[in-house]
Amino acid sequence: QVQLVESGGGLVQPGGSLRLSCVASGFTFTNYVMGWYRQAPGKQRELVANATADGMTNYLDSVKGRFTISRDDVKNTVYLQMTSLKPEDTAVYYCRAKRWLEYWGQGTQVTVSS
């Protein structure tokens, strides 16, 4: 049974930091591109960052230099370190695993507000 379980979301003030985690099970983690997506109210879901097992990463332009994606292929976990958070980063953040099939987590809310 495939599972992606996100954690680490919450309420943070502008300029603050959060680290999201996504623990995966039920598939061969290293075969999949792991990514973080987000969806704000009234907006489409968008790719925030993704990472391959061989170290290639890709970022949404608006988060470059502030967010870092990493993966631990021993713990089957992907992380998103978010710094210098802005109110426009407020969204539900989802973990996704993609190869020929794709799997999604349930999402974790990130709210950036003073």
Coordinates of C-alpha atoms in Angstrom, one line a residue:
Q1 CA 0.0 0.0 0.0
V2 CA 1.5 3.3 -1.1
Q3 CA 1.6 6.1 1.4
L4 CA 3.0 9.6 1.4
V5 CA 2.6 11.3 4.7
E6 CA 3.5 15.0 5.0
S7 CA 4.2 16.9 8.2
G8 CA 5.7 20.1 9.3
G9 CA 3.2 22.7 8.2
G10 CA 1.8 25.4 10.4
L11 CA 1.4 29.1 11.1
V12 CA 4.6 31.2 10.7
Q13 CA 5.3 34.9 10.6
P14 CA 6.6 36.5 7.5
G15 CA 10.4 36.0 7.3
G16 CA 10.2 32.8 9.3
S17 CA 11.1 29.2 8.4
L18 CA 9.5 25.8 8.2
R19 CA 10.7 22.4 7.2
L20 CA 8.2 20.0 5.6
S21 CA 8.7 16.3 5.6
C22 CA 7.2 13.6 3.5
V23 CA 7.7 9.9 4.5
A24 CA 7.0 7.5 1.7
S25 CA 6.3 3.8 1.8
G26 CA 4.9 1.1 -0.5
F27 CA 7.1 1.7 -3.5
T28 CA 10.8 1.9 -4.5
F29 CA 11.6 5.4 -3.4
T30 CA 14.8 5.7 -5.4
N31 CA 13.0 5.0 -8.7
Y32 CA 10.8 8.1 -8.3
V33 CA 11.1 11.8 -8.8
M34 CA 9.9 13.3 -5.5
G35 CA 8.3 16.7 -5.5
W36 CA 6.5 19.3 -3.5
Y37 CA 3.5 21.1 -4.9
R38 CA 1.3 23.7 -3.4
Q39 CA -2.2 25.0 -4.0
A40 CA -3.5 28.3 -2.7
P41 CA -7.3 29.0 -2.4
G42 CA -8.7 29.8 -5.9
K43 CA -5.5 28.9 -7.6
Q44 CA -4.1 25.9 -9.5
R45 CA -1.7 23.5 -8.0
E46 CA 1.8 24.4 -8.9
L47 CA 5.2 22.7 -8.7
V48 CA 7.4 24.1 -6.0
A49 CA 10.4 21.9 -6.3
N50 CA 11.4 18.4 -7.2
A51 CA 14.4 16.2 -6.9
T52 CA 15.7 13.0 -8.6
A53 CA 17.6 10.3 -6.8
D54 CA 20.8 11.3 -8.7
G55 CA 20.6 14.8 -7.3
M56 CA 18.9 16.9 -9.9
T57 CA 16.6 19.6 -8.6
N58 CA 14.2 22.0 -10.0
Y59 CA 12.5 25.0 -8.4
L60 CA 9.7 27.4 -9.0
D61 CA 11.2 30.8 -9.8
S62 CA 9.6 32.5 -6.9
V63 CA 11.1 30.2 -4.3
K64 CA 14.6 30.0 -5.7
G65 CA 17.1 31.0 -3.0
R66 CA 14.6 30.6 -0.3
F67 CA 13.5 26.9 -0.5
T68 CA 15.6 23.8 -0.6
I69 CA 14.4 20.3 -1.4
S70 CA 16.4 17.3 -0.3
R71 CA 15.8 13.6 0.0
D72 CA 17.0 10.9 2.2
D73 CA 16.9 7.7 0.2
V74 CA 17.7 5.6 3.3
K75 CA 14.7 7.0 5.3
N76 CA 12.5 7.3 2.2
T77 CA 11.8 10.9 3.1
V78 CA 11.8 14.1 1.1
Y79 CA 12.1 17.4 2.8
L80 CA 11.3 21.0 1.9
Q81 CA 13.2 23.6 3.9
M82 CA 11.5 26.9 3.5
T83 CA 13.1 30.2 4.7
S84 CA 12.2 33.9 4.3
L85 CA 8.6 32.9 4.0
K86 CA 6.2 35.4 2.5
P87 CA 2.4 35.6 2.8
E88 CA 2.1 34.5 -0.8
D89 CA 3.7 31.2 0.2
T90 CA 0.5 30.4 2.1
A91 CA -1.0 27.2 0.6
V92 CA -1.6 23.6 1.1
Y93 CA 1.6 21.8 0.3
Y94 CA 1.5 18.3 -1.2
C95 CA 4.2 15.7 -1.7
R96 CA 4.2 13.8 -5.0
A97 CA 6.1 10.8 -6.2
K98 CA 6.3 10.4 -10.0
R99 CA 7.6 7.7 -12.4
W100 CA 5.2 6.1 -14.8
L101 CA 2.6 6.3 -12.0
E102 CA 2.2 9.1 -9.6
Y103 CA 1.2 9.2 -5.9
W104 CA 0.1 12.2 -3.8
G105 CA 0.1 12.9 -0.1
Q106 CA -2.8 14.3 1.8
G107 CA -1.3 17.8 2.1
T108 CA -0.2 20.0 4.9
Q109 CA -1.3 23.6 5.5
V110 CA 1.3 26.4 5.5
T111 CA 0.1 29.8 6.6
V112 CA 2.4 32.8 6.6
S113 CA 0.8 35.7 8.4
S114 CA 1.6 38.2 11.1

